[in-house]
Amino acid sequence: MLSAGSASNTLAQSQPDPKIEKERIETRKMAADTLKRLYKLQPAARSAIANGAGYAVFSNKGVKILLSGSGKGQGIAVNNKTKAETFMKMFELQVGLGIGVKKFKVIFVFESDKALAKFIDSGWEFGGQSDAAIKAGDGKGASIAGAASVSDGVWMYQLTDKGIAAEITMKGTKYYKDDDLNKKL
């Protein structure tokens, strides 16, 4: 026989935390809004994302003061076959002269299940001074229109307030699972 206390405990454990559920909803909305904006700026991206194994969308805000800077953000990775969502975080460190605040969105397109799984399960880290110039193309063969190749089978779009970035810079950026938002009931 269950006591009233243990019954309410069981019920409370099966209810999602309202704060966590709100963050999930906000992350999904950010991703949907970002994809909508990307598709308007680069219509070929819709096909590239739909035909890939999956994609990830991140929002990032960074601050740089004199010789150092950092940024953080959050996002979601989606498996196109299973529709499974993995909520993620990102953190970056920068060294170099500069000042300012930068907001941008990053969209990754994964061509293979292996590339998507590696990103989700192992996290991902860009190091050093890795710049990738955007390649023009028709979405077939060696390039995806408007995207930069950042790894074998992984393409990246970067959106700024002014549209698609002409150059994508990755400096000490780490992508990893958000343990809080991925908690199961």
Short mmCIF file of C-alpha atoms in Angstrom, two decimals, residues 2-103:
data_model
loop_
_atom_site.label_atom_id
_atom_site.label_comp_id
_atom_site.label_asym_id
_atom_site.label_seq_id
_atom_site.Cartn_x
_atom_site.Cartn_y
_atom_site.Cartn_z
CA LEU A 2 1.36 3.41 -0.97
CA SER A 3 1.28 6.23 1.49
CA ALA A 4 0.17 9.68 0.36
CA GLY A 5 3.76 10.92 0.66
CA SER A 6 5.26 8.23 -1.56
CA ALA A 7 2.46 8.61 -4.14
CA SER A 8 3.07 12.35 -4.43
CA ASN A 9 6.84 11.69 -4.64
CA THR A 10 6.30 9.28 -7.54
CA LEU A 11 4.02 11.80 -9.29
CA ALA A 12 6.54 14.63 -8.79
CA GLN A 13 9.34 12.50 -10.26
CA SER A 14 7.33 11.78 -13.43
CA GLN A 15 6.55 15.45 -14.09
CA PRO A 16 9.10 17.40 -16.13
CA ASP A 17 10.84 20.25 -14.33
CA PRO A 18 9.13 23.43 -15.64
CA LYS A 19 12.45 25.30 -15.85
CA ILE A 20 14.08 22.51 -17.89
CA GLU A 21 11.03 22.15 -20.13
CA LYS A 22 11.05 25.95 -20.74
CA GLU A 23 14.74 25.81 -21.76
CA ARG A 24 14.02 22.91 -24.13
CA ILE A 25 11.16 24.83 -25.75
CA GLU A 26 13.31 27.98 -26.10
CA THR A 27 16.17 25.96 -27.65
CA ARG A 28 13.80 24.30 -30.14
CA LYS A 29 12.35 27.71 -31.05
CA MET A 30 15.82 29.23 -31.51
CA ALA A 31 16.76 26.33 -33.81
CA ALA A 32 13.55 26.63 -35.86
CA ASP A 33 13.94 30.41 -36.20
CA THR A 34 17.61 30.03 -37.18
CA LEU A 35 16.81 27.41 -39.84
CA LYS A 36 14.01 29.58 -41.22
CA ARG A 37 16.45 32.49 -41.53
CA LEU A 38 19.13 30.27 -43.10
CA TYR A 39 16.67 28.93 -45.69
CA LYS A 40 15.70 32.48 -46.64
CA LEU A 41 19.37 33.51 -47.07
CA GLN A 42 20.56 30.23 -48.60
CA PRO A 43 17.66 28.20 -50.08
CA ALA A 44 19.95 25.25 -51.00
CA ALA A 45 20.55 24.70 -47.28
CA ARG A 46 17.04 23.22 -46.90
CA SER A 47 17.90 20.30 -49.19
CA ALA A 48 21.36 19.81 -47.66
CA ILE A 49 19.89 19.59 -44.16
CA ALA A 50 16.93 17.40 -45.19
CA ASN A 51 19.20 14.94 -47.03
CA GLY A 52 21.87 14.75 -44.32
CA ALA A 53 22.06 12.24 -41.48
CA GLY A 54 21.32 15.09 -39.10
CA TYR A 55 22.05 18.65 -38.11
CA ALA A 56 22.84 20.82 -35.11
CA VAL A 57 21.94 24.45 -34.44
CA PHE A 58 23.67 26.65 -31.85
CA SER A 59 23.29 30.19 -30.58
CA ASN A 60 26.51 31.82 -29.36
CA LYS A 61 27.31 35.05 -27.59
CA GLY A 62 30.93 36.05 -27.13
CA VAL A 63 32.77 38.91 -25.46
CA LYS A 64 36.31 40.00 -26.23
CA ILE A 65 38.23 42.55 -24.18
CA LEU A 66 41.77 43.44 -25.23
CA LEU A 67 43.79 40.19 -25.36
CA SER A 68 41.26 37.56 -24.37
CA GLY A 69 37.69 36.58 -24.96
CA SER A 70 35.18 33.87 -24.34
CA GLY A 71 31.77 32.82 -25.45
CA LYS A 72 29.11 30.34 -24.61
CA GLY A 73 25.97 29.07 -26.14
CA GLN A 74 23.49 26.28 -26.41
CA GLY A 75 21.84 24.29 -29.09
CA ILE A 76 20.30 21.09 -30.29
CA ALA A 77 21.44 18.22 -32.50
CA VAL A 78 18.77 16.29 -34.41
CA ASN A 79 19.03 12.86 -36.04
CA ASN A 80 17.00 13.09 -39.26
CA LYS A 81 16.17 9.35 -39.31
CA THR A 82 15.05 8.86 -35.72
CA LYS A 83 14.09 12.49 -34.96
CA ALA A 84 16.01 12.08 -31.68
CA GLU A 85 17.02 15.39 -30.13
CA THR A 86 20.18 15.94 -28.09
CA PHE A 87 20.47 19.24 -26.27
CA MET A 88 24.01 20.58 -26.18
CA LYS A 89 26.19 23.41 -24.92
CA MET A 90 29.21 25.15 -26.34
CA PHE A 91 32.07 27.11 -24.84
CA GLU A 92 34.89 28.98 -26.55
CA LEU A 93 38.09 30.73 -25.59
CA GLN A 94 39.93 33.26 -27.75
CA VAL A 95 43.31 34.90 -27.53
CA GLY A 96 44.21 37.92 -29.61
CA LEU A 97 43.74 41.66 -29.75
CA GLY A 98 40.16 42.90 -29.95
CA ILE A 99 37.15 44.33 -28.18
CA GLY A 100 33.44 43.82 -28.57
CA VAL A 101 30.43 41.57 -28.25
CA LYS A 102 29.47 39.15 -30.98
CA LYS A 103 26.27 37.15 -31.37
#
